Amino acid sequence: MTAIDTIIVGAGGRGKAYSKFALEYPQELRVVGVAEPDPQKRQSLARDHDIPPDMAFEDWQSLLREPGKKAATIINCTMDRAHFESTMRMLDSGYDVLLEKPMTPVLRENLQLVQKAEAAGRLLQICHVLRYTPFWQALRAVVQSGILGRIVSVTHRENLIYYHMAHSFVRGNWRQESTSGPMILCKCCHDFDILLWILQKKVKYLNSFGSLSHFRPENAPPGATERCTDGCPAAETCKYEATRRYARAGAGWPVDVVSVEPTVSSRLEKLKTDWYGRCVYFCDNDVVDHQTVNMEMEDGATVTLVMNGQGDEECRTMRWDGTKATLYGKFSSKGHVIRVHHHLSGEVEEAPVIARDSSGHGGGDYGIVRSFLNTIKGNPDDSVTTARESLESHLLAFAAEEARINKTVINMDQFRERVDTI
């Protein structure tokens, strides 16, 4: 078996997660280059994969400046607002691209990416990693087996544990729509995608409600300081207090986002000046901290998607009601559960979820990389999330944000027609 060469563009959390596949399966993938503005992150990934200095680039522009491909593929993990321009250039340069979700936070650019990949004859696959997990594949098998009967109602919850919400969407990279995108797109395009993949039906109508209700200055504790390192009087009682969360030795998310140097002193020093040391009530965030999307499918089934940023556990929970049985599920790092309650007999059975590896997202991180490689080799699976396949989930997210802002019901047939004319 000949390994396929790739270049990691964006050596943050997602880039490192996908690149680890090459360390465990070197016969399938080789990381031969990296492009990353942060010198610490760039050097760290280069060390892990023995990348020579002439293949370590300061940014994607430097990588593509010289003509000629430097590898067969690129795994593009740049920030959301850089996805469009960088991927268009990569496709023009002849690369097959595995692109981190979302495709792009600008509606018309999603369609342009699809059209560019198809016109260029290149593979553009999107990292909807949930499709590649044993849990979601098992749940899909249960639904499509027919034992639930006709699906009537689905309730699907994306529960962010409170510190993930604060880290990513209040203090961090995805806190502002202008620099990232709407939260329902950036966080929940996964969820729209997995629902569509399981139901195999289109959404007919959609509405949405949500707001930024908690992480606002008026909700700060009395006397709270603008930074957690400034001697805040609420430090002992605040669950978001930064030094307690980030100033720890060792590696791993989220502490190494603050500093890859694994010492308490280095992280405490960074918290005095960087984003993650700020009080969550005095940040420059503007994305919602909770949102609900209600959908009516083309067959009349109703689906509710809930995104909540005040969870006690990072997990997705769900209930699927059919005419014959009800399915309860939980997707969590603490353990997965798929339980089917049969209406007539009262019998309860559990569907087995068999883990394949220990990669992130319940095994989905390695699953998407392997699917990408297999598709390049001409052996695609039925989970392949090409740009065309992923477009629909993104359209639902954009429609949900429009419905939330305007307090309207969106006719999705009309919305799709509108997108086609952009």
Short mmCIF file of C-alpha atoms in Angstrom, two decimals:
data_model
loop_
_atom_site.label_atom_id
_atom_site.label_comp_id
_atom_site.label_asym_id
_atom_site.label_seq_id
_atom_site.Cartn_x
_atom_site.Cartn_y
_atom_site.Cartn_z
CA MET A 1 0.00 0.00 0.00
CA THR A 2 1.40 3.38 -1.06
CA ALA A 3 0.84 6.23 1.36
CA ILE A 4 -0.76 9.42 0.05
CA ASP A 5 1.11 12.65 0.72
CA THR A 6 -0.64 15.62 2.34
CA ILE A 7 0.11 19.11 3.60
CA ILE A 8 -1.57 20.34 6.79
CA VAL A 9 -2.70 23.95 6.38
CA GLY A 10 -3.58 25.28 9.82
CA ALA A 11 -1.78 23.47 12.65
CA GLY A 12 -4.24 24.26 15.41
CA GLY A 13 -6.46 21.74 17.17
CA ARG A 14 -8.15 20.35 14.07
CA GLY A 15 -4.97 20.21 11.98
CA LYS A 16 -3.12 18.34 14.72
CA ALA A 17 -6.04 15.93 15.20
CA TYR A 18 -6.14 14.91 11.54
CA SER A 19 -2.35 14.81 11.20
CA LYS A 20 -2.10 12.21 13.98
CA PHE A 21 -3.67 9.72 11.58
CA ALA A 22 -0.37 9.71 9.67
CA LEU A 23 1.56 8.83 12.83
CA GLU A 24 -0.65 5.82 13.54
CA TYR A 25 -1.17 4.73 9.93
CA PRO A 26 2.01 5.77 8.04
CA GLN A 27 1.29 3.19 5.36
CA GLU A 28 -1.84 5.19 4.41
CA LEU A 29 -0.87 8.87 4.87
CA ARG A 30 2.31 10.94 5.04
CA VAL A 31 2.35 14.55 6.24
CA VAL A 32 5.07 16.15 4.10
CA GLY A 33 4.38 19.83 4.74
CA VAL A 34 2.74 22.36 7.03
CA ALA A 35 1.52 25.93 6.62
CA GLU A 36 0.79 27.78 9.86
CA PRO A 37 1.30 31.44 10.93
CA ASP A 38 2.00 30.60 14.59
CA PRO A 39 5.69 29.58 14.77
CA GLN A 40 5.21 27.39 17.86
CA LYS A 41 2.39 25.41 16.27
CA ARG A 42 4.22 25.19 12.95
CA GLN A 43 7.43 23.93 14.54
CA SER A 44 5.57 21.48 16.77
CA LEU A 45 3.80 19.80 13.85
CA ALA A 46 6.98 19.85 11.76
CA ARG A 47 8.84 18.03 14.55
CA ASP A 48 6.10 15.41 14.87
CA HIS A 49 6.30 14.54 11.18
CA ASP A 50 9.99 15.22 10.39
CA ILE A 51 9.05 17.97 7.94
CA PRO A 52 12.10 19.73 6.45
CA PRO A 53 12.38 23.54 6.77
CA ASP A 54 11.65 24.13 3.08
CA MET A 55 8.23 22.47 3.52
CA ALA A 56 7.21 24.50 6.59
CA PHE A 57 5.40 27.62 5.39
CA GLU A 58 4.24 30.69 7.29
CA ASP A 59 0.82 30.69 5.61
CA TRP A 60 -1.18 29.10 2.81
CA GLN A 61 -0.26 31.94 0.45
CA SER A 62 3.44 31.09 0.78
CA LEU A 63 2.67 27.43 0.13
CA LEU A 64 0.83 28.20 -3.11
CA ARG A 65 3.03 31.07 -4.30
CA GLU A 66 5.40 28.86 -6.27
CA PRO A 67 3.89 26.90 -9.16
CA GLY A 68 3.69 23.13 -8.98
CA LYS A 69 2.10 20.78 -6.48
CA LYS A 70 4.13 19.80 -3.42
CA ALA A 71 1.88 16.88 -2.45
CA ALA A 72 -1.19 15.05 -3.73
CA THR A 73 -3.58 16.51 -1.16
CA ILE A 74 -4.15 19.27 1.36
CA ILE A 75 -6.00 19.10 4.66
CA ASN A 76 -7.27 22.65 5.05
CA CYS A 77 -7.85 23.64 8.69
CA THR A 78 -7.57 27.40 8.35
CA MET A 79 -10.04 29.63 10.18
CA ASP A 80 -13.54 29.78 8.71
CA ARG A 81 -13.19 33.13 6.94
CA ALA A 82 -10.07 31.89 5.13
CA HIS A 83 -11.70 28.71 3.82
CA PHE A 84 -13.07 30.15 0.59
CA GLU A 85 -10.06 31.95 -0.87
CA SER A 86 -7.55 29.32 0.24
CA THR A 87 -9.60 26.37 -1.03
CA MET A 88 -10.35 28.02 -4.37
CA ARG A 89 -6.61 28.52 -4.86
CA MET A 90 -5.83 24.95 -3.77
CA LEU A 91 -8.33 23.53 -6.26
CA ASP A 92 -6.91 25.75 -9.00
CA SER A 93 -3.46 24.39 -8.15
CA GLY A 94 -4.63 20.81 -8.67
CA TYR A 95 -4.94 19.59 -5.08
CA ASP A 96 -7.63 17.31 -3.73
CA VAL A 97 -8.76 18.99 -0.50
CA LEU A 98 -10.17 17.79 2.80
CA LEU A 99 -11.74 20.96 4.22
CA GLU A 100 -12.67 21.55 7.85
CA LYS A 101 -16.32 22.52 8.37
CA PRO A 102 -18.02 24.85 7.79
CA MET A 103 -17.23 25.24 4.10
CA THR A 104 -17.45 29.04 4.35
CA PRO A 105 -19.58 31.44 6.43
CA VAL A 106 -20.63 33.41 3.32
CA LEU A 107 -23.69 31.89 1.65
CA ARG A 108 -22.84 32.43 -2.02
CA GLU A 109 -19.27 31.18 -1.50
CA ASN A 110 -20.53 27.70 -0.56
CA LEU A 111 -22.10 27.27 -3.97
CA GLN A 112 -18.99 28.66 -5.65
CA LEU A 113 -16.81 26.09 -3.88
CA VAL A 114 -19.06 23.27 -5.05
CA GLN A 115 -18.98 24.54 -8.63
CA LYS A 116 -15.21 25.07 -8.59
CA ALA A 117 -14.46 21.54 -7.32
CA GLU A 118 -16.78 19.96 -9.88
CA ALA A 119 -15.45 22.06 -12.77
CA ALA A 120 -11.84 21.32 -11.79
CA GLY A 121 -12.51 17.60 -11.39
CA ARG A 122 -11.01 17.67 -7.90
CA LEU A 123 -12.26 16.03 -4.72
CA LEU A 124 -13.42 18.54 -2.13
CA GLN A 125 -14.56 16.64 0.95
CA ILE A 126 -15.93 18.37 4.05
CA CYS A 127 -15.11 17.27 7.61
CA HIS A 128 -18.57 16.27 8.76
CA VAL A 129 -16.91 13.78 11.07
CA LEU A 130 -20.06 12.48 12.77
CA ARG A 131 -20.91 10.32 9.75
CA TYR A 132 -17.74 8.36 10.34
CA THR A 133 -18.35 7.39 13.96
CA PRO A 134 -19.55 3.93 15.03
CA PHE A 135 -22.31 5.61 17.09
CA TRP A 136 -23.99 7.51 14.28
CA GLN A 137 -23.53 4.65 11.83
CA ALA A 138 -25.24 2.32 14.32
CA LEU A 139 -28.10 4.80 14.89
CA ARG A 140 -28.58 5.19 11.15
CA ALA A 141 -28.70 1.41 10.75
CA VAL A 142 -31.43 1.18 13.39
CA VAL A 143 -33.56 3.88 11.74
CA GLN A 144 -33.12 2.50 8.24
CA SER A 145 -33.86 -1.06 9.36
CA GLY A 146 -37.49 -0.02 9.84
CA ILE A 147 -37.88 -1.28 13.42
CA LEU A 148 -38.92 2.20 14.56
CA GLY A 149 -41.57 2.30 11.86
CA ARG A 150 -42.23 5.56 10.03
CA ILE A 151 -40.37 8.40 11.74
CA VAL A 152 -42.84 10.96 13.07
CA SER A 153 -40.76 13.18 15.36
CA VAL A 154 -37.08 13.76 16.17
CA THR A 155 -35.60 15.81 19.01
CA HIS A 156 -31.84 16.32 18.71
CA ARG A 157 -29.79 18.27 21.25
CA GLU A 158 -26.26 19.64 20.83
CA ASN A 159 -25.23 20.16 24.46
CA LEU A 160 -22.06 22.19 24.92
CA ILE A 161 -20.53 21.95 28.34
CA TYR A 162 -20.40 25.46 29.82
CA TYR A 163 -16.61 25.87 29.57
CA HIS A 164 -16.54 24.83 25.89
CA MET A 165 -19.10 27.54 25.17
CA ALA A 166 -16.97 30.09 27.01
CA HIS A 167 -13.70 28.93 25.47
CA SER A 168 -14.71 28.82 21.81
CA PHE A 169 -17.72 31.09 21.41
CA VAL A 170 -17.22 33.79 24.05
CA ARG A 171 -13.46 34.20 24.49
CA GLY A 172 -12.15 32.33 21.47
CA ASN A 173 -11.94 32.08 17.72
CA TRP A 174 -15.68 31.71 17.04
CA ARG A 175 -16.95 34.51 19.28
CA GLN A 176 -17.85 36.99 16.51
CA GLU A 177 -19.90 36.41 13.40
CA SER A 178 -17.79 38.89 11.42
CA THR A 179 -14.59 36.88 11.97
CA SER A 180 -16.07 33.37 11.98
CA GLY A 181 -19.78 32.96 11.21
CA PRO A 182 -23.20 32.35 12.78
CA MET A 183 -22.91 29.85 15.62
CA ILE A 184 -25.67 27.65 14.20
CA LEU A 185 -23.44 27.19 11.13
CA CYS A 186 -20.03 26.93 12.78
CA LYS A 187 -21.14 24.51 15.51
CA CYS A 188 -24.25 22.78 14.21
CA CYS A 189 -23.71 22.17 10.48
CA HIS A 190 -22.52 18.77 11.84
CA ASP A 191 -25.97 18.21 13.29
CA PHE A 192 -27.93 19.26 10.23
CA ASP A 193 -25.72 16.96 8.16
CA ILE A 194 -26.19 13.91 10.37
CA LEU A 195 -29.97 14.40 10.54
CA LEU A 196 -30.22 14.63 6.75
CA TRP A 197 -27.95 11.60 6.31
CA ILE A 198 -30.10 9.46 8.58
CA LEU A 199 -33.53 10.68 7.49
CA GLN A 200 -32.74 10.79 3.76
CA LYS A 201 -35.42 13.48 3.40
CA LYS A 202 -35.31 17.18 2.62
CA VAL A 203 -36.55 19.95 4.89
CA LYS A 204 -39.70 21.69 3.62
CA TYR A 205 -40.17 24.47 6.20
CA LEU A 206 -37.96 25.86 8.96
CA ASN A 207 -38.01 28.46 11.72
CA SER A 208 -35.60 29.31 14.52
CA PHE A 209 -35.30 31.20 17.81
CA GLY A 210 -32.28 32.07 19.93
CA SER A 211 -30.16 34.89 21.31
CA LEU A 212 -27.08 35.94 23.22
CA SER A 213 -28.71 36.09 26.63
CA HIS A 214 -26.10 35.31 29.30
CA PHE A 215 -22.58 36.40 28.29
CA ARG A 216 -23.27 40.11 28.55
CA PRO A 217 -21.86 42.88 30.83
CA GLU A 218 -25.12 43.29 32.77
CA ASN A 219 -24.81 39.68 33.98
CA ALA A 220 -21.30 40.07 35.44
CA PRO A 221 -20.91 39.44 39.20
CA PRO A 222 -20.65 42.60 41.33
CA GLY A 223 -17.16 44.07 41.15
CA ALA A 224 -16.01 41.69 38.40
CA THR A 225 -12.76 42.73 36.70
CA GLU A 226 -12.24 42.74 32.94
CA ARG A 227 -9.56 40.04 33.23
CA CYS A 228 -9.48 37.04 35.53
CA THR A 229 -5.84 37.82 36.33
CA ASP A 230 -6.74 41.21 37.83
CA GLY A 231 -7.78 39.91 41.27
CA CYS A 232 -11.48 39.49 40.54
CA PRO A 233 -13.54 39.26 43.78
CA ALA A 234 -15.84 36.68 42.14
CA ALA A 235 -12.98 34.28 41.33
CA GLU A 236 -13.92 31.62 43.89
CA THR A 237 -17.58 31.43 42.85
CA CYS A 238 -17.28 31.89 39.07
CA LYS A 239 -17.29 28.67 37.01
CA TYR A 240 -15.60 30.51 34.11
CA GLU A 241 -12.57 31.76 36.10
CA ALA A 242 -9.68 31.51 33.64
CA THR A 243 -6.64 30.73 35.78
CA ARG A 244 -8.38 27.71 37.28
CA ARG A 245 -9.39 26.49 33.82
CA TYR A 246 -6.19 27.14 31.83
CA ALA A 247 -3.18 27.50 34.14
CA ARG A 248 -2.41 23.81 34.36
CA ALA A 249 0.64 21.80 33.38
CA GLY A 250 0.55 19.26 30.58
CA ALA A 251 -0.95 19.17 27.12
CA GLY A 252 -4.37 18.76 25.58
CA TRP A 253 -7.44 20.83 24.85
CA PRO A 254 -8.13 23.51 25.95
CA VAL A 255 -4.95 24.35 27.88
CA ASP A 256 -2.57 24.06 24.93
CA VAL A 257 -4.70 26.56 23.02
CA VAL A 258 -3.40 29.16 25.46
CA SER A 259 0.20 27.99 25.17
CA VAL A 260 1.84 24.90 23.70
CA GLU A 261 4.56 25.31 26.35
CA PRO A 262 3.21 22.92 29.02
CA THR A 263 3.95 24.91 32.16
CA VAL A 264 1.72 26.74 34.63
CA SER A 265 3.92 29.85 34.56
CA SER A 266 3.82 30.21 30.77
CA ARG A 267 0.06 29.92 30.70
CA LEU A 268 -0.46 32.34 33.57
CA GLU A 269 1.68 34.86 31.72
CA LYS A 270 -0.33 34.43 28.52
CA LEU A 271 -3.63 34.87 30.38
CA LYS A 272 -2.59 38.40 31.36
CA THR A 273 -2.79 39.55 27.74
CA ASP A 274 -4.54 37.06 25.48
CA TRP A 275 -8.23 36.37 24.77
CA TYR A 276 -8.60 33.50 27.21
CA GLY A 277 -7.79 35.57 30.30
CA ARG A 278 -10.78 37.86 29.76
CA CYS A 279 -13.91 37.85 31.89
CA VAL A 280 -16.65 36.12 29.89
CA TYR A 281 -19.00 39.00 30.66
CA PHE A 282 -16.67 41.64 29.20
CA CYS A 283 -15.64 40.04 25.89
CA ASP A 284 -16.36 41.28 22.37
CA ASN A 285 -18.55 38.27 21.54
CA ASP A 286 -21.80 38.59 19.57
CA VAL A 287 -22.86 35.05 18.60
CA VAL A 288 -25.84 33.39 20.28
CA ASP A 289 -25.44 31.23 23.38
CA HIS A 290 -28.55 29.13 22.71
CA GLN A 291 -30.72 28.43 19.68
CA THR A 292 -33.57 26.16 18.59
CA VAL A 293 -34.41 25.18 15.01
CA ASN A 294 -37.76 23.63 14.10
CA MET A 295 -38.09 21.76 10.82
CA GLU A 296 -40.88 20.07 8.90
CA MET A 297 -39.62 17.40 6.51
CA GLU A 298 -41.01 16.69 3.06
CA ASP A 299 -42.81 13.58 4.41
CA GLY A 300 -44.43 15.53 7.28
CA ALA A 301 -42.08 14.43 10.07
CA THR A 302 -41.02 17.17 12.47
CA VAL A 303 -37.46 17.67 13.70
CA THR A 304 -36.22 19.94 16.49
CA LEU A 305 -32.54 20.82 16.84
CA VAL A 306 -31.48 22.46 20.12
CA MET A 307 -28.07 24.07 20.65
CA ASN A 308 -27.42 24.86 24.31
CA GLY A 309 -24.28 26.48 25.75
CA GLN A 310 -24.98 25.81 29.44
CA GLY A 311 -24.56 22.04 29.57
CA ASP A 312 -23.14 20.05 32.47
CA GLU A 313 -21.73 17.48 30.04
CA GLU A 314 -20.41 17.72 26.48
CA CYS A 315 -22.75 15.41 24.60
CA ARG A 316 -25.47 15.03 22.03
CA THR A 317 -28.76 13.54 23.17
CA MET A 318 -31.68 12.50 20.99
CA ARG A 319 -35.12 10.96 20.81
CA TRP A 320 -36.51 9.43 17.62
CA ASP A 321 -40.22 8.57 17.72
CA GLY A 322 -41.54 6.19 15.11
CA THR A 323 -44.88 4.46 14.61
CA LYS A 324 -43.51 1.20 16.05
CA ALA A 325 -40.82 2.17 18.57
CA THR A 326 -38.95 5.04 20.21
CA LEU A 327 -35.17 5.41 20.19
CA TYR A 328 -33.25 7.21 22.94
CA GLY A 329 -29.60 8.01 22.32
CA LYS A 330 -26.60 9.66 23.91
CA PHE A 331 -23.32 10.42 22.16
CA SER A 332 -20.67 11.28 24.75
CA SER A 333 -17.03 10.69 25.60
CA LYS A 334 -18.34 9.19 28.84
CA GLY A 335 -20.17 6.48 26.96
CA HIS A 336 -22.58 5.97 24.07
CA VAL A 337 -26.13 4.65 24.38
CA ILE A 338 -28.69 3.65 21.75
CA ARG A 339 -31.80 2.20 23.35
CA VAL A 340 -34.93 1.14 21.47
CA HIS A 341 -38.30 0.91 23.30
CA HIS A 342 -40.80 -1.20 21.35
CA HIS A 343 -44.35 0.14 21.69
CA LEU A 344 -46.38 -3.06 21.36
CA SER A 345 -44.31 -5.48 23.42
CA GLY A 346 -42.77 -2.99 25.84
CA GLU A 347 -39.42 -4.68 25.19
CA VAL A 348 -36.27 -2.56 25.48
CA GLU A 349 -33.12 -3.42 23.54
CA GLU A 350 -29.77 -1.74 23.13
CA ALA A 351 -27.96 -1.40 19.83
CA PRO A 352 -24.23 -2.12 20.18
CA VAL A 353 -21.74 0.65 19.43
CA ILE A 354 -18.35 -0.88 18.68
CA ALA A 355 -15.41 1.54 18.88
CA ARG A 356 -12.79 1.33 16.14
CA ASP A 357 -10.15 3.74 17.44
CA SER A 358 -9.62 6.43 20.04
CA SER A 359 -9.54 9.45 17.75
CA GLY A 360 -11.62 12.55 18.46
CA HIS A 361 -15.35 12.92 17.86
CA GLY A 362 -15.98 9.32 18.85
CA GLY A 363 -13.66 7.96 16.15
CA GLY A 364 -14.85 10.37 13.47
CA ASP A 365 -11.55 12.25 13.09
CA TYR A 366 -9.71 9.23 11.73
CA GLY A 367 -12.82 8.00 9.94
CA ILE A 368 -13.07 11.11 7.77
CA VAL A 369 -9.35 11.00 6.89
CA ARG A 370 -9.58 7.35 5.84
CA SER A 371 -12.73 8.06 3.80
CA PHE A 372 -10.92 10.91 2.03
CA LEU A 373 -7.98 8.67 1.19
CA ASN A 374 -10.21 5.82 0.03
CA THR A 375 -12.19 8.17 -2.22
CA ILE A 376 -8.99 9.41 -3.83
CA LYS A 377 -8.06 5.77 -4.49
CA GLY A 378 -11.43 5.18 -6.17
CA ASN A 379 -13.08 3.34 -3.28
CA PRO A 380 -15.69 5.79 -1.91
CA ASP A 381 -18.13 4.77 0.82
CA ASP A 382 -21.75 5.80 1.29
CA SER A 383 -20.74 8.36 3.92
CA VAL A 384 -18.62 10.54 1.61
CA THR A 385 -19.28 14.20 2.36
CA THR A 386 -18.37 15.88 -0.91
CA ALA A 387 -18.93 19.62 -1.15
CA ARG A 388 -22.15 18.96 -3.11
CA GLU A 389 -23.37 16.57 -0.41
CA SER A 390 -22.50 19.05 2.36
CA LEU A 391 -24.15 22.03 0.71
CA GLU A 392 -27.64 21.16 1.98
CA SER A 393 -26.65 21.15 5.65
CA HIS A 394 -25.06 24.57 5.22
CA LEU A 395 -28.16 25.94 3.50
CA LEU A 396 -30.24 24.86 6.50
CA ALA A 397 -27.90 26.72 8.85
CA PHE A 398 -28.07 29.92 6.79
CA ALA A 399 -31.86 29.61 6.56
CA ALA A 400 -32.07 29.10 10.33
CA GLU A 401 -30.08 32.25 10.99
CA GLU A 402 -32.28 34.23 8.61
CA ALA A 403 -35.40 32.86 10.32
CA ARG A 404 -34.00 33.68 13.78
CA ILE A 405 -33.13 37.26 12.89
CA ASN A 406 -36.36 38.01 10.99
CA LYS A 407 -38.71 35.86 13.13
CA THR A 408 -40.05 34.17 10.00
CA VAL A 409 -40.79 30.71 8.62
CA ILE A 410 -38.51 29.78 5.71
CA ASN A 411 -39.85 27.83 2.73
CA MET A 412 -36.74 25.79 1.88
CA ASP A 413 -37.70 25.19 -1.76
CA GLN A 414 -37.84 28.95 -2.26
CA PHE A 415 -34.63 29.42 -0.28
CA ARG A 416 -32.76 26.93 -2.49
CA GLU A 417 -34.03 28.67 -5.62
CA ARG A 418 -32.80 31.97 -4.23
CA VAL A 419 -29.34 30.51 -3.60
CA ASP A 420 -29.15 29.20 -7.16
CA THR A 421 -29.58 32.75 -8.46
CA ILE A 422 -26.93 34.34 -6.23
#
